[in-house]
Coordinates of C-alpha atoms in Angstrom, one line a residue:
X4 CA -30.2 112.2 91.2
X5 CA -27.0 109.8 90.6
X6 CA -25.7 107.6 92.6
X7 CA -22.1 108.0 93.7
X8 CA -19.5 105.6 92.4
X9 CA -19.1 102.9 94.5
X10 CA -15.8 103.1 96.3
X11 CA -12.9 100.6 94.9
X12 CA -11.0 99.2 97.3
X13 CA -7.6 99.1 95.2
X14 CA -7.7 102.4 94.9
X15 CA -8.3 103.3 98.4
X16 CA -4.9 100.5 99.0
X17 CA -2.8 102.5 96.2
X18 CA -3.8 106.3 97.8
X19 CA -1.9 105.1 100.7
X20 CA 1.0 103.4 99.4
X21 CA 2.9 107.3 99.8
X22 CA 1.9 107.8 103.1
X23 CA 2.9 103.7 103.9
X24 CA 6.1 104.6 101.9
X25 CA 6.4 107.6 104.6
X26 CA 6.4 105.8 107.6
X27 CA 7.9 102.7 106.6
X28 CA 10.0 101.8 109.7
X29 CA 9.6 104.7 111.1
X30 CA 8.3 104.9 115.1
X31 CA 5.0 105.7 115.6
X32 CA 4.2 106.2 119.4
X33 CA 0.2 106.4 120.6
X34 CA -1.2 107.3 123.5
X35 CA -4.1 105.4 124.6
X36 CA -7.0 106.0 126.9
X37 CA -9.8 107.7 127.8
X38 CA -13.0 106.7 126.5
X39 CA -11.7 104.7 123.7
X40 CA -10.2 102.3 126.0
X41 CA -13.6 101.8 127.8
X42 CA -15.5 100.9 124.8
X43 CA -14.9 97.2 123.8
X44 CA -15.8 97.7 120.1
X45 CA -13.3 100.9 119.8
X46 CA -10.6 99.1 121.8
X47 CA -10.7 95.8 119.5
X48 CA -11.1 98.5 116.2
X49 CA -8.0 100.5 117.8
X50 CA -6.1 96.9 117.9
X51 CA -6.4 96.0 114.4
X52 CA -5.1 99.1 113.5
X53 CA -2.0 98.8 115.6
X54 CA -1.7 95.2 114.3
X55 CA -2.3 96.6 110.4
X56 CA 0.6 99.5 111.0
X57 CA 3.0 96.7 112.2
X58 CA 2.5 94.7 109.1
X59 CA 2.8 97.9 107.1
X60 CA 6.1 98.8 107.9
X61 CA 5.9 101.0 111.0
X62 CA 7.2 100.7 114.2
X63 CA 3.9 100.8 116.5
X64 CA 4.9 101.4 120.2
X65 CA 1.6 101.9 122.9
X66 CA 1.3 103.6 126.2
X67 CA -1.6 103.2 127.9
X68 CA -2.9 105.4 130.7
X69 CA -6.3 104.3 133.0
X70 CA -7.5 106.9 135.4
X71 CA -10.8 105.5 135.6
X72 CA -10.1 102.3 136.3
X73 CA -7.7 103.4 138.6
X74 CA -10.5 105.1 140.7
X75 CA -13.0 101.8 140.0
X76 CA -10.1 99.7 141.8
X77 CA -9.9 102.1 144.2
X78 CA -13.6 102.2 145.2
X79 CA -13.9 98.2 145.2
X80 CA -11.3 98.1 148.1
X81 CA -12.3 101.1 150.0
X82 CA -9.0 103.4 149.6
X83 CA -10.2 107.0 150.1
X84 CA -8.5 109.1 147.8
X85 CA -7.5 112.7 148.5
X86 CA -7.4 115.0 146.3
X87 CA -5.7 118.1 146.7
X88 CA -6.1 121.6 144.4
X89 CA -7.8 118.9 141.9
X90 CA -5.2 116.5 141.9
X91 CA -5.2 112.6 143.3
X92 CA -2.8 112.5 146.1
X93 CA -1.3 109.0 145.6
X94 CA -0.1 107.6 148.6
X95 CA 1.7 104.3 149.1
X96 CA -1.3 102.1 149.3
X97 CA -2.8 104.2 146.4
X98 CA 0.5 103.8 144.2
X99 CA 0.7 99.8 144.6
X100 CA -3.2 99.9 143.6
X101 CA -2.0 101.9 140.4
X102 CA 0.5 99.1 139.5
X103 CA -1.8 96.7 139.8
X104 CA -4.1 98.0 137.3
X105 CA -1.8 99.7 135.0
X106 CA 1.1 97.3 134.6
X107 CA -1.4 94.6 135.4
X108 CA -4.7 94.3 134.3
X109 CA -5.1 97.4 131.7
X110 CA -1.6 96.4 130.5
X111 CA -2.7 92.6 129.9
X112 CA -6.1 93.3 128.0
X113 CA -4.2 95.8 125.6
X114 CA -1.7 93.2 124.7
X115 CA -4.3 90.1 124.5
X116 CA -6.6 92.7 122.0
X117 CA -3.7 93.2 120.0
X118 CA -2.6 89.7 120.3
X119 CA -5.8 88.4 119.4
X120 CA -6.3 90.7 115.9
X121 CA -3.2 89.0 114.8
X122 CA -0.3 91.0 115.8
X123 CA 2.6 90.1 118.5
X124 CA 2.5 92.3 121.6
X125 CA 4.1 92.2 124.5
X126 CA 3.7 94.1 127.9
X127 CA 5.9 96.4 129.5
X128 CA 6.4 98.8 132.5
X129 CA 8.9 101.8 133.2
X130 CA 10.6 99.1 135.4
X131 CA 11.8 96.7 132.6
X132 CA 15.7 97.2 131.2
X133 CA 15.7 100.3 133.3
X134 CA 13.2 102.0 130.9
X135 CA 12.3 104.8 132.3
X136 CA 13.7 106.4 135.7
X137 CA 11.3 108.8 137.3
X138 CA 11.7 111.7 140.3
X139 CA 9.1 113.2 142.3
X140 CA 6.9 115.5 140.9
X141 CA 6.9 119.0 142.5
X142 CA 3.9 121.4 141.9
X143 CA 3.2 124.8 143.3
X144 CA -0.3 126.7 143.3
X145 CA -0.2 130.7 143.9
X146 CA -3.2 131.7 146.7
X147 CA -4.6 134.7 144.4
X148 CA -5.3 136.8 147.6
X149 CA -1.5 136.9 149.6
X150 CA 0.3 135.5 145.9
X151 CA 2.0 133.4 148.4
X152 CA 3.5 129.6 146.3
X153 CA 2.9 126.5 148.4
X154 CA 3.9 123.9 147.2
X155 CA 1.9 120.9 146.6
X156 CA 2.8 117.1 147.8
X157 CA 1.2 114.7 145.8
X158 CA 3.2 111.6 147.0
X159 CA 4.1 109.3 144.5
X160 CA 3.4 110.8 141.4
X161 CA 6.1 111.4 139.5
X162 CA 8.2 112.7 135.6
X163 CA 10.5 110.9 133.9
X164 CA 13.9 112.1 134.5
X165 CA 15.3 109.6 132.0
X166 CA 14.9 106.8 130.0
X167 CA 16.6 104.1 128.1
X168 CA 15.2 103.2 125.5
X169 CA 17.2 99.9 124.7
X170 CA 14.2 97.1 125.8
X171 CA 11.4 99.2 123.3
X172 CA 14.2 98.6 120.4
X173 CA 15.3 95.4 121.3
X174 CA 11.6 94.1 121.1
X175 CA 10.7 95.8 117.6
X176 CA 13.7 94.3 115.8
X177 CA 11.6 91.0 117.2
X178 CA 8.5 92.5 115.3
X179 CA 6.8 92.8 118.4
X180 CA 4.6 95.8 119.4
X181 CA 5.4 97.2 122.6
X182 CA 2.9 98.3 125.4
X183 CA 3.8 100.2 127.7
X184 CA 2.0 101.3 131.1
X185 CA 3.2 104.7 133.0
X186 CA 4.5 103.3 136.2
X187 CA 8.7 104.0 136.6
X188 CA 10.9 103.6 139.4
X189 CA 12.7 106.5 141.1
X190 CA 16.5 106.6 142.1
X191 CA 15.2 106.4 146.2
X192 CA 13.3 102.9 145.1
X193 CA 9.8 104.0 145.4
X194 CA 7.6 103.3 142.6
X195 CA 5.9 106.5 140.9
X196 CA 3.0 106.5 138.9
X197 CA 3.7 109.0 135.9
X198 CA 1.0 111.1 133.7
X199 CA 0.4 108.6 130.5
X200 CA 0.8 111.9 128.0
X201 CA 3.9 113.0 129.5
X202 CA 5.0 109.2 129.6
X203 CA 4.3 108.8 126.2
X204 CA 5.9 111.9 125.0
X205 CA 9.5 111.1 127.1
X206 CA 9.4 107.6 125.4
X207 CA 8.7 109.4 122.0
X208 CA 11.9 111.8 122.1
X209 CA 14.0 108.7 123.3
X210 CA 12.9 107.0 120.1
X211 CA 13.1 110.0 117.5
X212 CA 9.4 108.9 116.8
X213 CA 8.1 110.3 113.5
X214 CA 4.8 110.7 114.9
X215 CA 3.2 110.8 118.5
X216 CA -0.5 110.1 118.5
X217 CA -2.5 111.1 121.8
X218 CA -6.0 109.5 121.3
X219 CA -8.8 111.8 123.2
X220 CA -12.3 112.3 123.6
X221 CA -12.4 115.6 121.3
X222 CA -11.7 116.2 117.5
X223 CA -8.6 118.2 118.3
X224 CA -7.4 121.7 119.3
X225 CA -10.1 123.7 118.3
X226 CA -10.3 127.5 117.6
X227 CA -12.5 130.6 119.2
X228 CA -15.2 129.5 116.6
X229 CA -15.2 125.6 117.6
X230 CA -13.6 124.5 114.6
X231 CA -11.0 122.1 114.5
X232 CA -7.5 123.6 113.8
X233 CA -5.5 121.0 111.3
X234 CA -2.0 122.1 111.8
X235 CA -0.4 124.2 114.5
X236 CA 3.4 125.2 115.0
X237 CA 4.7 125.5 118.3
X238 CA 4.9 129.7 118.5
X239 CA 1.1 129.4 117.2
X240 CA -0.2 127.1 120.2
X241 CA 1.6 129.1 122.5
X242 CA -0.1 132.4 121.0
X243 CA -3.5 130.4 121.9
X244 CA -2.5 129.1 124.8
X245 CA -2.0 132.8 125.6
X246 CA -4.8 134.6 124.1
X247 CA -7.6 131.8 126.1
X248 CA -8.5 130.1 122.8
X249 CA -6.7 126.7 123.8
X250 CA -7.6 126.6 127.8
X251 CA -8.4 123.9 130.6
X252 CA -7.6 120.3 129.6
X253 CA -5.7 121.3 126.2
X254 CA -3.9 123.1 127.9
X255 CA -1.3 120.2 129.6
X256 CA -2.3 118.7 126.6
X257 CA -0.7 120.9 124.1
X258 CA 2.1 121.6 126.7
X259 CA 3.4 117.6 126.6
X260 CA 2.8 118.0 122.8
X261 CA 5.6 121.1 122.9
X262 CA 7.8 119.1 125.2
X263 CA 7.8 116.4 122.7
X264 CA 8.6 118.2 119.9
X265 CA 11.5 119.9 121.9
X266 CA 13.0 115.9 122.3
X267 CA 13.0 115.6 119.3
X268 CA 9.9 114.0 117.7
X269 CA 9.0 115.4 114.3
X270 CA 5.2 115.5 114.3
X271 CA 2.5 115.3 117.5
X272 CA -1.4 114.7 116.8
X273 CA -4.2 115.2 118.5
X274 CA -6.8 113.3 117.7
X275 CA -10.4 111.5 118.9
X276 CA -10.2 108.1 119.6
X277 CA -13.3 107.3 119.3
X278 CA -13.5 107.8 115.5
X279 CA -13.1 104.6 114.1
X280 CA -9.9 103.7 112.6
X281 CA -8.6 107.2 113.7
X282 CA -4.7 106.2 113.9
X283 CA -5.3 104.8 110.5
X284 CA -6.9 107.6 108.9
X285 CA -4.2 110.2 110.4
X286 CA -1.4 108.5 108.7
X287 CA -2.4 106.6 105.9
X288 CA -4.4 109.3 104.0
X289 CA -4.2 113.1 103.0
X290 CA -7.4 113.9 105.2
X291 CA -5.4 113.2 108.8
X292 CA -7.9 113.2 111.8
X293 CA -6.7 115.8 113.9
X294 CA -4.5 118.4 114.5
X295 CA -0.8 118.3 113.8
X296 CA 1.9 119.8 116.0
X297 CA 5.2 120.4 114.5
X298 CA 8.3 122.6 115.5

């Protein structure tokens, strides 16, 4: 039996010149959350590879979401949450709890990991320079007995209904890295706390990103066999969407990945966080580490 060939560094460096070459000041939005963000080893992994894109050339910008500890905060001060059809009703002692930890704590640690693997990050909010303007999110459900809509009042969870994206590019012509946690002020002064995917993807089509990465806890969108599906267009995830094969969680998921792409961005990845070096190995090599969406 031989023994492989012991892998040479420079060459792994000069395979990814092309794909450096690619993306060289380009805007590379990620998502991230989930259980990558709860694992200390993953989250200091995840910011050396933010702080290795920045010195590469690209144009790294963060959004963080943090359900979990969201709900841990929650528990440790004794706010009931209600939850209606599934969903957290976020009420106004609920919604200045999800500042705290977003914009506060979660935001903090994400810039002092990046910070301390040698990069420059700084911390941000949908309040700053009038970032992101949310409205009030309206859903419906449909009784499936009278197929009479009610609709569903979730408080202050909201969408972005626009953003300005002047403070993100003001901050990476400093060669900082933006973070940026899902909370935005609405036009009637309330503070709304925003989905991080579909934060992630408004900031993304304000940018023109070349890529939006949405870390997870799966490989990617997978098909009926449970193997992972490398590239998708958007008239092929909407064929899956509509034949069951994508369904439940992926659903939203690959939903927020087609609103992207309608803003504007060129490429949207799934991928799991919780491979090591995941971000790196999606853009930087011919492998990828997910599944590609793309108009």
């Amino acid at each position: 039996m031989t023994e492989a060939a012991p892998i040479n560094p420079a060459q792994v460096i000069a395979k990814a010149l092309p794909y450096m070459l690619r993306y060289n000041e380009k805007v590379v939005v990620v998502k991230y959350g989930g259980h990558a963000m709860g694992d200390a080893d993953l989250g200091q992994a995840f910011a050396r590879d933010i702080t290795l894109l920045r010195l590469a050339g690209v144009l790294p910008v963060v959004v963080h979401g943090g359900g979990p500890q969201i709900g841990s905060m929650l528990d440790r001060l004794g706010i009931r949450s209600e939850f209606k059809n599934g969903l957290r009703v976020t009420d106004k002692a609920t919604v200045e709890v999800v500042e705290m930890v977003l914009a506060g704590a979660i935001n903090k640690e994400v810039v002092h990991l990046i910070n301390t693997a040698g990069g420059k990050a700084i911390g941000l909010c949908g309040k700053d320079g009038n970032l992101v303007t949310a409205e009030k999110l309206h859903r419906t459900i449909r009784d499936p007995n009278s197929a009479i809509e009610e609709v569903l009042d979730l408080g202050f969870v909201g969408e972005p209904s626009a953003v300005n994206p002047t403070v993100l590019q003001l901050v990476m012509k400093e060669e900082l890295i933006p973070v940026v946690a899902p909370v935005a002020p609405g036009r009637d002064g309330e503070t709304y706390n925003i989905n991080a995917d579909t934060f992630a993807g408004a900031i993304a089509g304000s940018l023109d990103a070349k890529r939006l990465l949405f870390l997870t806890d799966v490989p990617g969108v997978l098909d009926a066999d449970g193997k992972l599906i490398k590239e998708l267009t958007v008239g092929q995830a909407r064929d899956l969407i509509a034949n069951g094969t994508i369904s439940g969680g992926m659903i939203p998921k690959v939903e927020t990945c087609i609103e992207a792409l309608e803003r504007g961005v060129e490429g949207v990845v799934i991928l799991n966080g919780k491979v090591p070096h995941a971000v790196l190995l999606e853009l930087f090599t011919d492998q990828g580490a997910g599944t590609l969406l793309r108009p």
